[in-house]
Coordinates of C-alpha atoms in Angstrom, one line a residue:
M22 CA 15.0 18.5 19.4
R23 CA 18.5 16.9 19.7
K24 CA 20.6 16.8 16.5
N25 CA 23.5 14.5 16.0
F26 CA 26.5 15.0 13.7
M27 CA 26.5 12.9 10.6
L28 CA 27.9 9.4 11.1
P29 CA 30.0 7.5 8.6
M30 CA 28.1 6.5 5.5
A31 CA 28.7 4.7 2.2
L32 CA 27.3 6.1 -1.1
V33 CA 26.8 3.4 -3.7
A34 CA 25.9 4.3 -7.3
M35 CA 23.4 1.8 -8.8
M36 CA 22.3 0.8 -12.2
H37 CA 19.8 2.6 -14.4
M38 CA 16.2 1.3 -14.5
P39 CA 14.4 0.5 -17.8
H40 CA 12.5 3.4 -19.3
A41 CA 9.1 2.1 -18.4
A42 CA 10.0 1.7 -14.8
E43 CA 11.3 5.3 -14.7
E44 CA 8.1 6.8 -16.2
E45 CA 5.8 4.8 -14.0
H46 CA 7.6 4.9 -10.6
G47 CA 9.3 8.3 -10.5
F48 CA 11.4 9.3 -7.5
D49 CA 11.4 6.6 -4.8
A50 CA 13.0 6.3 -1.4
V51 CA 13.2 3.0 0.5
L52 CA 14.3 2.7 4.1
Q53 CA 15.7 -0.7 5.2
T54 CA 16.4 -1.1 8.9
P55 CA 16.5 -4.3 11.0
F56 CA 14.0 -4.5 13.7
H57 CA 16.5 -6.1 16.0
G58 CA 20.1 -5.2 15.6
I59 CA 23.0 -7.6 16.0
S60 CA 24.0 -5.3 18.8
N61 CA 21.8 -2.9 20.7
S62 CA 24.8 -0.5 20.8
V63 CA 25.3 -0.1 17.1
R64 CA 22.5 -0.2 14.5
T65 CA 22.3 0.3 10.8
A66 CA 19.8 1.9 8.4
T67 CA 20.1 1.7 4.6
M68 CA 18.4 4.3 2.4
Q69 CA 17.9 3.5 -1.3
F70 CA 17.0 6.2 -3.7
S71 CA 15.9 5.9 -7.4
A72 CA 14.7 8.3 -10.0
P73 CA 14.6 8.8 -13.8
D74 CA 18.1 9.2 -15.1
V75 CA 17.8 12.8 -16.4
G76 CA 21.2 13.9 -15.3
P77 CA 22.6 15.1 -11.9
Q78 CA 19.9 15.9 -9.4
K79 CA 20.2 17.4 -5.9
L80 CA 19.1 14.8 -3.3
R81 CA 18.1 15.8 0.2
W82 CA 17.3 13.4 2.9
Q83 CA 16.5 13.5 6.7
L84 CA 16.4 10.5 9.0
E85 CA 14.7 10.8 12.4
L86 CA 14.4 8.5 15.4
L87 CA 11.1 8.9 17.1
P88 CA 9.0 7.2 19.8
R89 CA 6.3 5.0 18.2
H90 CA 3.4 7.0 19.6
D91 CA 4.3 10.6 18.7
D92 CA 6.4 12.9 16.6
T93 CA 8.9 14.0 19.4
V94 CA 12.2 13.7 17.5
V95 CA 14.9 11.9 19.5
R96 CA 17.7 12.1 16.9
T97 CA 18.2 13.5 13.5
W98 CA 20.6 12.8 10.6
R99 CA 20.7 14.8 7.4
G100 CA 22.4 14.5 4.0
N101 CA 22.7 16.5 0.8
Q102 CA 24.3 15.1 -2.3
T103 CA 24.0 14.7 -6.0
L104 CA 22.0 11.8 -7.4
A105 CA 23.7 10.7 -10.6
G106 CA 22.9 7.7 -12.8
G107 CA 19.4 7.3 -11.4
K108 CA 20.1 5.4 -8.2
A109 CA 22.0 5.6 -5.0
A110 CA 22.2 4.1 -1.5
V111 CA 23.3 5.4 1.8
T112 CA 24.2 3.2 4.8
L113 CA 24.1 4.9 8.2
R114 CA 25.5 3.4 11.4
W115 CA 24.1 4.8 14.7
R116 CA 24.3 4.0 18.4
A117 CA 21.1 3.0 20.2
N118 CA 21.9 4.6 23.5
V119 CA 18.2 5.4 24.3
A120 CA 15.8 3.9 26.7
T121 CA 14.4 0.4 26.1
G122 CA 11.4 0.2 23.8
V123 CA 10.1 0.2 20.3
Y124 CA 10.9 3.3 18.2
R125 CA 10.5 4.2 14.6
L126 CA 12.9 5.6 12.0
R127 CA 11.3 8.1 9.6
L128 CA 13.0 9.0 6.3
R129 CA 12.0 12.1 4.4
A130 CA 13.7 12.7 1.0
S131 CA 13.2 14.9 -2.0
L132 CA 14.9 15.7 -5.3
D133 CA 15.7 19.3 -6.5
G134 CA 13.4 20.8 -3.8
G135 CA 10.4 18.9 -5.0
S136 CA 7.8 17.2 -2.8
E137 CA 8.9 14.8 -0.1
T138 CA 8.7 11.1 -0.1
E139 CA 8.3 9.6 3.4
Q140 CA 9.1 6.1 4.8
S141 CA 8.8 4.9 8.4
W142 CA 9.7 1.6 10.0
P143 CA 9.9 0.3 13.6
V144 CA 13.1 -0.6 15.4
A145 CA 13.4 -2.3 18.8
V146 CA 15.9 -1.3 21.5
D147 CA 16.4 -4.2 23.9
T148 CA 13.1 -6.0 24.5
A149 CA 9.8 -4.1 24.6
A150 CA 7.1 -5.3 26.9
A151 CA 4.5 -7.3 24.9
P152 CA 0.8 -7.5 25.6
T153 CA -0.5 -11.0 26.4
V154 CA -2.2 -12.5 23.3
S155 CA -3.3 -15.9 22.1
R156 CA -1.3 -17.6 19.4
R157 CA -3.8 -20.3 18.7
A158 CA -7.4 -19.3 18.5
S159 CA -8.6 -17.5 15.4
A160 CA -8.8 -13.7 15.6
A161 CA -11.8 -13.7 13.3
P162 CA -15.2 -13.7 14.9
P163 CA -17.1 -17.0 14.2
P164 CA -19.2 -15.5 11.4
Y165 CA -16.2 -14.9 9.1
D166 CA -13.6 -16.7 7.1
I167 CA -10.3 -15.0 6.1
Y168 CA -8.9 -15.0 2.6
L169 CA -5.4 -13.7 1.6
G170 CA -4.3 -12.3 -1.7
N171 CA -2.7 -9.6 -3.8
L172 CA -4.7 -6.8 -5.5
H173 CA -1.9 -5.2 -7.4
S174 CA 0.3 -6.9 -10.0
Q175 CA 1.3 -6.7 -13.6
T176 CA 1.7 -9.2 -16.5
N177 CA 2.8 -9.0 -20.1
H178 CA -0.4 -7.1 -20.9
S179 CA 1.5 -4.1 -19.7
D180 CA 5.0 -3.9 -18.1
G181 CA 5.1 -7.1 -16.1
G182 CA 5.5 -10.8 -16.5
G183 CA 9.3 -10.8 -16.6
A184 CA 11.1 -14.1 -16.6
L185 CA 12.8 -14.6 -13.2
D186 CA 16.2 -15.4 -14.6
H187 CA 16.7 -11.9 -15.9
C188 CA 14.0 -9.7 -14.4
S189 CA 15.3 -6.8 -12.4
G190 CA 12.8 -4.1 -13.2
A191 CA 9.7 -3.2 -15.3
Q192 CA 9.5 -4.8 -18.7
E193 CA 9.0 -2.9 -21.9
P194 CA 5.2 -2.9 -22.4
Q195 CA 4.0 -6.3 -23.7
S196 CA 7.5 -7.7 -23.9
G197 CA 7.3 -9.9 -20.8
A198 CA 7.3 -13.7 -21.0
F199 CA 4.1 -14.4 -19.0
G200 CA 0.5 -13.3 -19.1
P201 CA -2.6 -13.3 -16.8
S202 CA -3.3 -17.0 -16.9
D203 CA 0.4 -17.7 -16.0
A204 CA 0.0 -15.3 -13.0
Y205 CA -3.1 -17.0 -11.7
T206 CA -1.4 -20.4 -12.0
Y207 CA 1.6 -19.2 -10.1
A208 CA -0.3 -17.4 -7.4
G209 CA -2.5 -20.4 -6.8
Q210 CA 0.5 -22.7 -6.5
H211 CA 2.1 -20.3 -3.9
G212 CA -0.8 -20.2 -1.5
L213 CA -2.8 -17.1 -2.4
D214 CA -6.5 -17.2 -2.4
F215 CA -6.9 -14.4 -5.0
L216 CA -4.8 -12.3 -7.3
M217 CA -5.7 -9.2 -9.4
T218 CA -3.5 -8.5 -12.4
S219 CA -3.8 -4.8 -12.7
E220 CA -2.3 -3.6 -16.0
H221 CA -1.3 0.0 -16.7
N222 CA -4.2 1.5 -18.6
H223 CA -2.0 3.5 -21.0
M224 CA 0.2 0.6 -22.1
Y225 CA -2.4 -1.3 -24.2
D226 CA -0.8 0.3 -27.2
G227 CA 2.5 -1.6 -26.4
S228 CA 4.2 1.6 -25.4
D229 CA 5.2 3.5 -22.3
G230 CA 4.4 6.7 -24.2
T231 CA 1.9 7.0 -27.0
N232 CA 2.4 4.6 -30.0
Q233 CA 1.1 6.6 -32.9
Q234 CA 0.9 3.4 -35.0
A235 CA -1.1 1.5 -32.5
D236 CA -4.3 -0.3 -33.5
A237 CA -7.1 0.9 -31.3
N238 CA -9.2 -2.3 -31.9
A239 CA -6.2 -4.4 -30.8
A240 CA -5.7 -2.4 -27.6
R241 CA -9.4 -2.8 -26.7
A242 CA -9.3 -6.5 -27.6
L243 CA -6.3 -7.1 -25.3
F244 CA -8.2 -5.7 -22.3
Q245 CA -11.2 -7.8 -23.1
D246 CA -9.0 -10.8 -23.5
G247 CA -7.7 -10.2 -20.0
L248 CA -11.2 -10.2 -18.6
R249 CA -11.9 -13.5 -20.5
Q250 CA -8.8 -15.1 -19.1
A251 CA -9.8 -14.3 -15.6
A252 CA -13.3 -15.6 -16.1
S253 CA -12.1 -18.8 -17.7
W254 CA -9.7 -19.4 -14.9
R255 CA -12.4 -18.9 -12.3
D256 CA -14.6 -21.4 -14.1
A257 CA -11.9 -24.0 -14.1
H258 CA -10.4 -23.4 -10.6
R259 CA -13.1 -22.9 -8.0
S260 CA -10.6 -22.7 -5.1
F261 CA -8.8 -19.6 -6.4
L262 CA -10.2 -16.2 -7.4
A263 CA -8.7 -14.8 -10.6
L264 CA -9.3 -11.0 -11.1
Y265 CA -8.3 -8.7 -13.9
G266 CA -8.3 -4.9 -13.6
Q267 CA -6.4 -1.8 -14.6
E268 CA -4.0 0.6 -12.9
W269 CA -5.1 4.0 -14.0
G270 CA -2.9 7.1 -14.3
V271 CA 0.8 8.1 -14.4
I272 CA 3.1 9.0 -11.5
N273 CA 4.3 12.3 -13.0
H274 CA 1.9 15.0 -11.7
G275 CA -0.7 12.2 -11.1
G276 CA -0.8 9.0 -9.1
H277 CA -1.8 5.4 -9.7
L278 CA -5.0 3.9 -8.6
N279 CA -6.5 0.5 -9.4
I280 CA -10.0 0.2 -10.8
L281 CA -11.1 -3.2 -9.5
N282 CA -14.2 -4.1 -11.5
A283 CA -14.4 -2.1 -14.7
D284 CA -15.6 -3.9 -17.8
A285 CA -14.1 -1.2 -20.1
L286 CA -10.6 0.1 -20.8
L287 CA -10.1 3.7 -19.8
G288 CA -7.6 6.0 -21.4
W289 CA -6.6 9.3 -22.9
E290 CA -4.2 8.4 -25.7
R291 CA -5.0 8.5 -29.4
N292 CA -3.1 7.2 -32.4
A293 CA -2.1 9.1 -35.5
Q294 CA -5.5 8.6 -37.0
G295 CA -7.1 10.1 -33.9
D296 CA -8.6 6.8 -32.7
L297 CA -8.9 6.5 -28.9
L298 CA -6.7 3.7 -27.6
A299 CA -9.4 2.7 -25.0
D300 CA -13.1 2.0 -24.7
Q301 CA -13.9 5.1 -22.6
E302 CA -12.0 8.5 -22.7
T303 CA -10.8 9.7 -19.3
P304 CA -8.7 12.8 -19.3
K305 CA -5.2 12.3 -18.0
N306 CA -4.7 13.2 -14.3
D307 CA -8.3 14.4 -14.0
Y308 CA -9.3 12.5 -10.8
N309 CA -12.5 14.5 -10.3
A310 CA -13.9 13.3 -13.6
L311 CA -12.6 9.8 -13.0
Y312 CA -14.3 9.5 -9.6
T313 CA -17.6 10.7 -11.1
L314 CA -17.4 8.2 -13.9
M315 CA -16.5 5.4 -11.5
R316 CA -19.5 6.2 -9.3
E317 CA -21.9 6.4 -12.3
R318 CA -20.7 3.0 -13.5
G319 CA -20.5 1.3 -10.1
W320 CA -16.7 0.8 -10.4
F321 CA -14.5 0.7 -7.3
G322 CA -10.9 1.5 -6.6
Q323 CA -7.7 1.3 -4.6
F324 CA -5.2 4.1 -4.0
N325 CA -1.8 2.6 -5.0
H326 CA 1.4 3.7 -3.1
P327 CA 0.0 7.2 -2.3
Q328 CA 2.4 10.1 -1.8
H329 CA 1.5 13.6 -0.5
D330 CA 1.7 15.3 -3.9
Q331 CA -0.6 12.9 -5.7
F332 CA -4.3 12.6 -6.7
A333 CA -4.7 16.4 -6.9
I334 CA -7.9 18.2 -7.8
N335 CA -7.8 21.9 -8.6
G336 CA -4.2 22.0 -7.4
R337 CA -4.9 20.3 -4.1
P338 CA -3.3 16.9 -3.5
L339 CA -5.2 14.0 -2.0
A340 CA -8.4 16.0 -2.5
W341 CA -11.7 14.6 -1.3
T342 CA -14.9 14.4 -3.4
G343 CA -18.2 12.7 -2.7
D344 CA -17.8 10.6 -5.8
G345 CA -14.3 9.6 -4.8
D346 CA -15.4 8.7 -1.3
A347 CA -18.2 6.5 -2.8
S348 CA -15.9 4.8 -5.2
M349 CA -12.5 4.3 -3.5
L350 CA -12.4 1.4 -1.0
L351 CA -8.7 0.7 -0.2
C352 CA -5.4 2.4 0.4
E353 CA -2.1 0.5 0.0
V354 CA -0.3 1.0 3.3
M355 CA 2.7 -1.2 2.5
N356 CA 4.3 -2.8 -0.6
S357 CA 7.2 -5.1 -1.1
S358 CA 9.5 -4.2 -4.0
A359 CA 7.7 -4.1 -7.3
F360 CA 10.9 -5.3 -9.1
S361 CA 11.7 -8.2 -6.7
S362 CA 12.6 -11.5 -8.3
K363 CA 12.6 -13.4 -5.0
T364 CA 10.4 -16.5 -4.8
D365 CA 10.9 -17.5 -1.1
E366 CA 9.2 -14.4 0.5
S367 CA 12.7 -13.0 1.5
E368 CA 12.5 -9.6 -0.2
T369 CA 14.0 -7.0 2.1
R370 CA 13.0 -3.8 0.2
H371 CA 9.7 -2.6 1.5
S372 CA 7.8 0.7 1.2
N373 CA 5.4 2.2 3.8
F374 CA 2.6 4.5 2.7
E375 CA 0.8 4.9 6.1
A376 CA 1.4 8.7 6.0
G377 CA -0.3 9.1 2.6
C378 CA -3.2 6.8 3.7
N379 CA -3.6 8.8 6.9
S380 CA -3.9 12.0 4.9
L381 CA -6.6 10.5 2.7
L382 CA -8.5 9.3 5.8
E383 CA -8.2 12.8 7.3
A384 CA -9.4 14.3 4.0
G385 CA -12.6 12.3 4.6
Y386 CA -12.1 9.1 2.6
H387 CA -13.5 5.9 4.0
L388 CA -10.7 3.5 3.2
A389 CA -9.4 0.1 4.5
F390 CA -5.7 -0.6 4.4
S391 CA -4.3 -3.2 1.9
S392 CA -0.9 -4.6 1.4
N393 CA 0.2 -5.8 -2.1
Q394 CA 3.4 -6.7 -4.0
D395 CA 3.0 -4.8 -7.3
N396 CA 4.8 -7.7 -9.0
H397 CA 6.5 -7.0 -12.3
C398 CA 8.5 -10.2 -12.3
A399 CA 6.9 -13.6 -12.7
N400 CA 6.7 -14.2 -8.9
W401 CA 3.2 -13.2 -8.1
G402 CA 2.7 -13.2 -4.3
A403 CA 6.0 -15.0 -3.6
A404 CA 8.4 -12.0 -3.1
Y405 CA 7.4 -11.4 0.5
S406 CA 4.9 -12.6 3.1
N407 CA 2.7 -9.5 2.9
R408 CA -1.0 -9.9 2.0
T409 CA -4.4 -8.2 1.8
A410 CA -6.7 -10.1 4.1
V411 CA -10.5 -10.0 3.4
L412 CA -13.2 -11.4 5.7
L413 CA -16.2 -13.1 4.1
P414 CA -19.2 -14.5 6.0
R415 CA -18.6 -18.1 7.0
N416 CA -19.0 -20.6 4.2
T417 CA -19.5 -17.9 1.6
P418 CA -17.9 -18.9 -1.7
L419 CA -15.1 -16.7 -2.8
T420 CA -16.3 -15.0 -6.0
P421 CA -15.9 -11.6 -7.6
A422 CA -19.2 -10.5 -6.1
S423 CA -18.5 -11.7 -2.5
L424 CA -15.0 -10.3 -2.5
L425 CA -16.4 -6.9 -3.7
E426 CA -19.1 -7.0 -1.1
A427 CA -16.5 -7.5 1.6
L428 CA -14.3 -4.7 0.2
Q429 CA -17.2 -2.3 0.2
A430 CA -17.8 -3.2 3.8
R431 CA -14.1 -2.6 4.5
R432 CA -13.8 -6.0 6.2
V433 CA -10.1 -5.9 5.4
Y434 CA -6.8 -5.8 7.1
A435 CA -3.3 -5.5 5.8
T436 CA -0.5 -7.7 7.0
M437 CA 3.2 -8.2 6.5
D438 CA 2.9 -11.7 7.9
K439 CA 0.5 -14.1 6.2
H440 CA 0.4 -16.3 9.4
A441 CA -1.0 -13.5 11.6
Q442 CA -4.5 -12.0 12.0
L443 CA -5.8 -8.7 13.3
I444 CA -9.4 -7.9 14.0
F445 CA -10.5 -4.5 15.4
T446 CA -13.9 -3.7 16.9
A447 CA -15.6 -0.8 18.6
N448 CA -18.3 -1.7 21.2
G449 CA -18.3 -5.1 19.4
R450 CA -18.9 -3.5 15.9
M451 CA -16.7 -4.8 13.2
M452 CA -13.8 -2.8 11.6
G453 CA -14.9 -1.1 8.4
E454 CA -18.3 -0.1 9.9
R455 CA -19.8 3.4 10.3
M456 CA -21.6 3.7 13.6
Q457 CA -23.3 6.2 15.9
N458 CA -22.3 6.1 19.6
R459 CA -23.4 7.8 22.8
G460 CA -21.3 7.5 25.9
R461 CA -18.3 5.2 26.3
L462 CA -16.6 3.5 23.4
T463 CA -14.5 0.4 23.9
L464 CA -11.9 -0.2 21.2
Q465 CA -10.4 -3.7 21.0
A466 CA -7.7 -5.2 18.8
R467 CA -7.6 -9.0 18.6
Y468 CA -4.3 -10.4 17.3
V469 CA -3.4 -14.0 16.6
S470 CA -0.2 -15.5 15.2
H471 CA -0.2 -19.0 13.7
G472 CA 3.6 -18.7 13.2
G473 CA 4.7 -18.4 16.8
R474 CA 5.2 -14.6 16.8
S475 CA 4.2 -12.3 19.7
V476 CA 3.4 -8.6 20.0
A477 CA 6.2 -6.1 20.5
A478 CA 4.0 -3.0 20.2
V479 CA 0.4 -1.9 19.8
S480 CA -0.9 1.4 18.6
I481 CA -4.5 2.5 18.4
F482 CA -4.8 5.6 16.2
H483 CA -7.4 8.4 16.1
G484 CA -8.3 10.9 13.4
V485 CA -11.1 13.2 12.3
P486 CA -12.5 12.8 8.8
G487 CA -12.6 16.1 6.9
R488 CA -10.2 17.8 9.3
N489 CA -7.1 17.4 7.0
G490 CA -5.0 17.2 10.2
Q491 CA -2.7 14.7 11.8
V492 CA -3.7 11.1 12.8
A493 CA -2.4 10.5 16.4
A494 CA -1.9 7.5 18.6
L495 CA -4.2 7.1 21.6
G496 CA -2.5 4.3 23.4
S497 CA -0.4 1.2 23.5
Q498 CA -2.8 -1.6 24.6
L499 CA -5.0 -4.0 22.7
K500 CA -8.0 -2.5 24.5
R501 CA -8.9 1.1 25.2
T502 CA -12.1 2.6 26.6
L503 CA -12.8 6.3 26.1
T504 CA -15.6 8.8 25.7
P505 CA -15.1 10.7 22.4
L506 CA -16.0 14.3 21.9
P507 CA -19.2 14.8 20.0
G508 CA -18.6 14.7 16.3
E509 CA -16.9 12.6 13.7
H510 CA -14.0 10.2 14.4
F511 CA -12.1 7.2 13.0
Y512 CA -10.0 4.7 14.8
Y513 CA -7.7 1.9 13.7
A514 CA -5.1 -0.4 15.2
R515 CA -1.6 -1.3 14.2
V516 CA 0.3 -4.2 15.7
T517 CA 4.1 -4.6 15.5
Q518 CA 5.3 -8.2 16.0
D519 CA 8.5 -9.3 17.7
D520 CA 10.1 -9.7 14.3
G521 CA 9.2 -6.2 13.2
K522 CA 6.4 -7.1 10.8
M523 CA 3.3 -5.0 11.1
L524 CA -0.5 -5.5 10.7
W525 CA -3.0 -2.7 10.1
S526 CA -6.7 -3.1 10.8
A527 CA -9.4 -1.3 8.8
P528 CA -10.7 1.8 10.5
I529 CA -14.0 2.2 12.3
W530 CA -15.9 5.5 11.7
V531 CA -17.8 6.8 14.7
T532 CA -20.3 9.6 14.9
Q533 CA -20.3 10.5 18.6
L534 CA -23.6 11.9 19.8
S535 CA -24.0 14.4 22.5
P536 CA -24.8 13.0 26.0

């Protein structure tokens, strides 16, 4: 490992977030780095840190330059400082005197010796050789249509719906200007095919904590009103799919997940009279019990912005259970800023959760990647160009049932570019499938851009479900043929465009039989 001395940096104190945002988003680190620099000789990376403002905290960060295919560290920069006021930013200038190609910058940061937050983004040095791909023909096989949407957002039923002229963070619960119907209107007008408003389950009392004076009937009625708004919208607008769900859990010693199709409000809080402020009691941070309930009720979920210390069972983070595996369908691999007020898809603050998703896949979960915006301001789907893409059989109407069927089949890919498509197959079998194989296995990624982009880098990744190890890259071509060792495997493809935007296919799970 070659270490570099610290380069000049600027530390910028930033404003304090609203209380609700602090409670629900905890410590966060965002890495911003241009894919192409103004000059290949000097590049920049900006690291933004935010946390609850509870006084001075010791911040440690480490930035590494790595090849895109492995963890061989090319360069390392480190910093230690005091985080005061809840936010800070560090800008680092570095010289790209390395061989031509696509690399990645990986940021790891922690507060007061706590668990690390990890971010990773690609950077290009000169021009990387690009695989030859079509930009015109559809990447989707003939039997499928592709729909694009956002499965994670908030309105004024919880801490979202902030008016754009003064929205810079989460709203105090139920104080936002706009509700679910406003969100569906906006998203439909801005080109989305579907939107889920996923409200924080513990904010139906109008509080980020517990409102001892809350009316339990009112909290339950508000959730049912959200379901009715989505159903009414679907009835009146057949070309757009309105969905209403809940984001369960807290960040502190927990983790957020979306329950996509529950017809009941889940919670753990009670008012001063002892009334449950929900329809169904679910113990706080008890993911084992939650997964069991979800499986019993036929409810399905998505891991939201997963970190390595979250979703613990019996003290083990990212723990696998059979009920959880049966119920959890998606993992958010990338989000744009939850507090963006941009309306022209120009948001530059993005978060990457591929490391957390890979750990869940290695734990044994069968998850497709999703990409959402977690909008808290009234710009649903317009902050950035990222989308969750879902494949439905050709000419199938987009309904809650058909969408859920596609999610259960994991016919999904995540994209930072709504004009690009990525389909991944194994011996012709569609991504998301579980298959048995004997002999050779041909993995193929099919990428198409309808926006004039091309491929800068391709990675096909391999992992072993239940191993709890490291996912590794197999190669850098759109097509790879191999003979796996007998046993269980999963594979997925990631494409990096010439503008730095990435797409992730759903995995394919392969049981390789002995010859």
